[in-house]
Amino acid sequence: MVDSLWLVIALLLLAVESVVLVLLLTLRQETPRADARETRTEYLQPNYNEVAGFRLAAYPDNEIIIPQRYWLIEREVAEVDFVIVPGRAMSLRAARSGAMREPVNLTVNGYERSEQYEIDGLTVTQKQNAGRYTSVSWTRDGFDYILYSQKPEMNMISGLAVPFIVNARAEEA
C-alpha cells in the first residue's frame, strides 16, 4: 500500500512538472538578444532583389576604396565590406528607411561623441569613441545608410565620408 502511494505521488509530481515545463515553453515570449549574432548571407554582387527587393546600384570603387565582400543581413540590410588602402577596413550598410540594424558591437557601450553636419545636401550624423568604433549615418531616397569602421585611423571616416555619401545609392527592384 505504501509503495503504491509513493508511485502515485511520483506520477503526480511528474505530471505537474510536465505541465509547468509546457507552460514555460509556450508562454515564453521570444525577445531578441542584444548580443545575438546576425544572420548573414554572402553574395557575389550587391544585388538583393530576389530576397530583399533592392540592390546597391552605386558605391565607391577605386584604387583606395576597394569593395571586398557583399552581405545581406537578416534578409533586409545590405552590407559591403571595403578594404581601404593601406590595410584598413570599413563597411557600408544600406536598408529601407526604418529597417536599418546598427552593428551591435558599435552600440554596446554607446558613443563618447556625436555630431551632425551637412554633406551633399544631406544631414549626416557622426558618432565615435576615440580610437575605437566610428560611424557615419544618413538617409537618401527612402534608404538609410551607415558607414562604419571598428578600427579607424584618426579622421579616416571623416576623410572618406564624402565619397561614400555622394556615391552610395540603393534602389528598389
Short mmCIF file of C-alpha atoms in Angstrom, two decimals:
data_model
loop_
_atom_site.label_atom_id
_atom_site.label_comp_id
_atom_site.label_asym_id
_atom_site.label_seq_id
_atom_site.Cartn_x
_atom_site.Cartn_y
_atom_site.Cartn_z
CA MET A 1 0.00 0.00 0.00
CA VAL A 2 2.81 2.43 0.92
CA ASP A 3 4.63 1.58 -2.33
CA SER A 4 1.56 2.41 -4.44
CA LEU A 5 1.13 5.70 -2.56
CA TRP A 6 4.72 6.70 -3.41
CA LEU A 7 4.14 5.73 -7.02
CA VAL A 8 1.02 7.92 -7.21
CA ILE A 9 2.88 10.86 -5.61
CA ALA A 10 5.81 10.43 -8.03
CA LEU A 11 3.44 10.34 -11.01
CA LEU A 12 1.60 13.44 -9.78
CA LEU A 13 4.88 15.33 -9.34
CA LEU A 14 5.98 14.24 -12.80
CA ALA A 15 2.66 15.40 -14.27
CA VAL A 16 2.89 18.80 -12.52
CA GLU A 17 6.49 19.20 -13.68
CA SER A 18 5.47 18.40 -17.26
CA VAL A 19 2.62 20.93 -17.18
CA VAL A 20 4.94 23.64 -15.82
CA LEU A 21 7.52 22.87 -18.50
CA VAL A 22 4.92 23.01 -21.29
CA LEU A 23 3.55 26.31 -19.95
CA LEU A 24 7.01 27.83 -19.74
CA LEU A 25 7.80 26.83 -23.30
CA THR A 26 4.50 28.00 -24.80
CA LEU A 27 4.06 31.22 -22.81
CA ARG A 28 7.64 32.42 -23.13
CA GLN A 29 7.91 35.49 -25.35
CA GLU A 30 10.83 35.42 -27.71
CA THR A 31 12.87 38.61 -27.38
CA PRO A 32 15.95 39.17 -29.48
CA ARG A 33 19.15 39.16 -27.51
CA ALA A 34 21.36 42.19 -27.82
CA ASP A 35 24.43 40.01 -28.22
CA ALA A 36 22.84 37.64 -30.74
CA ARG A 37 24.79 37.17 -33.94
CA GLU A 38 23.28 38.46 -37.15
CA THR A 39 22.18 36.08 -39.86
CA ARG A 40 24.37 36.90 -42.86
CA THR A 41 24.30 35.60 -46.41
CA GLU A 42 27.22 36.34 -48.68
CA TYR A 43 26.55 37.42 -52.28
CA LEU A 44 28.81 37.70 -55.33
CA GLN A 45 27.30 41.10 -56.20
CA PRO A 46 25.32 43.64 -54.16
CA ASN A 47 22.04 42.64 -55.83
CA TYR A 48 19.49 41.51 -53.22
CA ASN A 49 16.39 41.89 -55.42
CA GLU A 50 15.08 38.34 -55.01
CA VAL A 51 15.22 38.35 -51.20
CA ALA A 52 15.16 41.98 -50.05
CA GLY A 53 13.69 43.74 -53.11
CA PHE A 54 16.55 46.20 -53.62
CA ARG A 55 20.15 46.42 -54.73
CA LEU A 56 23.12 48.67 -54.19
CA ALA A 57 23.34 50.46 -57.51
CA ALA A 58 26.41 52.59 -56.72
CA TYR A 59 29.19 52.79 -54.15
CA PRO A 60 32.84 53.89 -54.18
CA ASP A 61 35.22 51.58 -56.03
CA ASN A 62 38.69 52.86 -56.87
CA GLU A 63 42.38 52.25 -56.15
CA ILE A 64 41.98 53.34 -52.49
CA ILE A 65 38.44 52.12 -51.68
CA ILE A 66 38.10 48.50 -52.80
CA PRO A 67 34.87 46.51 -52.27
CA GLN A 68 35.70 43.09 -50.87
CA ARG A 69 32.58 41.20 -49.71
CA TYR A 70 28.81 41.64 -50.15
CA TRP A 71 26.33 40.57 -47.47
CA LEU A 72 22.61 40.53 -46.81
CA ILE A 73 21.88 40.69 -43.08
CA GLU A 74 18.60 39.39 -41.65
CA ARG A 75 17.15 39.41 -45.19
CA GLU A 76 16.79 43.22 -45.17
CA VAL A 77 20.11 45.04 -44.63
CA ALA A 78 22.80 45.16 -47.32
CA GLU A 79 26.42 45.42 -46.27
CA VAL A 80 29.58 45.84 -48.31
CA ASP A 81 32.98 45.36 -46.67
CA PHE A 82 35.72 47.55 -48.11
CA VAL A 83 39.50 47.42 -47.92
CA ILE A 84 40.88 50.91 -47.50
CA VAL A 85 44.44 51.10 -48.81
CA PRO A 86 46.79 50.76 -46.99
CA GLY A 87 45.45 47.94 -44.81
CA ARG A 88 42.32 49.37 -43.18
CA ALA A 89 38.71 48.26 -43.39
CA MET A 90 35.29 49.91 -43.45
CA SER A 91 31.77 48.66 -44.05
CA LEU A 92 28.74 50.30 -45.64
CA ARG A 93 25.22 49.26 -44.70
CA ALA A 94 22.04 50.19 -46.58
CA ALA A 95 18.42 49.36 -45.80
CA ARG A 96 14.99 50.77 -46.46
CA SER A 97 14.26 53.66 -44.11
CA GLY A 98 13.22 52.31 -40.73
CA ALA A 99 14.68 48.82 -41.30
CA MET A 100 18.34 49.59 -40.54
CA ARG A 101 20.12 47.47 -37.96
CA GLU A 102 23.14 49.16 -36.44
CA PRO A 103 26.04 46.78 -35.90
CA VAL A 104 25.65 45.51 -32.34
CA ASN A 105 29.32 45.93 -31.49
CA LEU A 106 29.06 49.66 -32.31
CA THR A 107 26.21 50.36 -29.91
CA VAL A 108 27.10 48.12 -26.95
CA ASN A 109 28.95 50.81 -24.98
CA GLY A 110 27.34 53.86 -26.57
CA TYR A 111 29.35 56.66 -28.12
CA GLU A 112 31.57 59.25 -26.49
CA ARG A 113 30.85 61.87 -29.13
CA SER A 114 28.08 62.57 -31.63
CA GLU A 115 27.78 65.43 -34.09
CA GLN A 116 25.75 66.40 -37.13
CA TYR A 117 26.83 68.23 -40.25
CA GLU A 118 25.82 68.52 -43.89
CA ILE A 119 27.35 66.79 -46.92
CA ASP A 120 25.86 66.90 -50.42
CA GLY A 121 22.66 68.48 -49.06
CA LEU A 122 22.12 65.65 -46.54
CA THR A 123 22.25 65.75 -42.75
CA VAL A 124 24.95 63.36 -41.65
CA THR A 125 25.36 62.06 -38.10
CA GLN A 126 28.83 61.01 -36.99
CA LYS A 127 29.27 59.01 -33.79
CA GLN A 128 32.52 57.81 -32.37
CA ASN A 129 34.56 56.51 -29.50
CA ALA A 130 38.12 57.81 -29.51
CA GLY A 131 40.39 55.27 -31.20
CA ARG A 132 37.63 52.71 -31.49
CA TYR A 133 34.32 52.44 -33.29
CA THR A 134 33.21 55.23 -35.58
CA SER A 135 30.08 55.51 -37.72
CA VAL A 136 28.52 57.99 -40.11
CA SER A 137 24.83 57.68 -40.96
CA TRP A 138 22.49 59.43 -43.42
CA THR A 139 19.23 58.95 -45.31
CA ARG A 140 18.69 59.39 -49.06
CA ASP A 141 15.75 58.49 -51.33
CA GLY A 142 13.98 56.18 -48.87
CA PHE A 143 17.11 54.31 -47.74
CA ASP A 144 19.18 54.61 -44.55
CA TYR A 145 22.95 54.21 -44.72
CA ILE A 146 25.66 53.60 -42.12
CA LEU A 147 29.37 53.75 -42.89
CA TYR A 148 31.43 52.34 -40.03
CA SER A 149 34.85 51.16 -39.01
CA GLN A 150 35.77 49.14 -35.96
CA LYS A 151 39.43 50.16 -36.00
CA PRO A 152 39.65 53.53 -37.74
CA GLU A 153 42.75 55.63 -38.10
CA MET A 154 42.47 59.21 -36.92
CA ASN A 155 39.95 61.07 -39.11
CA MET A 156 39.69 58.14 -41.56
CA ILE A 157 35.88 58.12 -41.52
CA SER A 158 35.66 61.91 -41.83
CA GLY A 159 38.04 61.88 -44.76
CA LEU A 160 36.24 59.08 -46.60
CA ALA A 161 32.66 60.02 -45.72
CA VAL A 162 32.25 62.33 -48.72
CA PRO A 163 32.87 59.73 -51.49
CA PHE A 164 30.54 57.27 -49.74
CA ILE A 165 27.75 59.78 -49.08
CA VAL A 166 27.92 61.28 -52.57
CA ASN A 167 28.24 57.95 -54.43
CA ALA A 168 26.35 55.30 -52.42
CA ARG A 169 22.89 54.56 -53.87
CA ALA A 170 20.41 51.81 -53.17
CA GLU A 171 17.39 51.33 -55.41
CA GLU A 172 14.18 49.33 -55.40
CA ALA A 173 13.88 46.22 -57.53
#
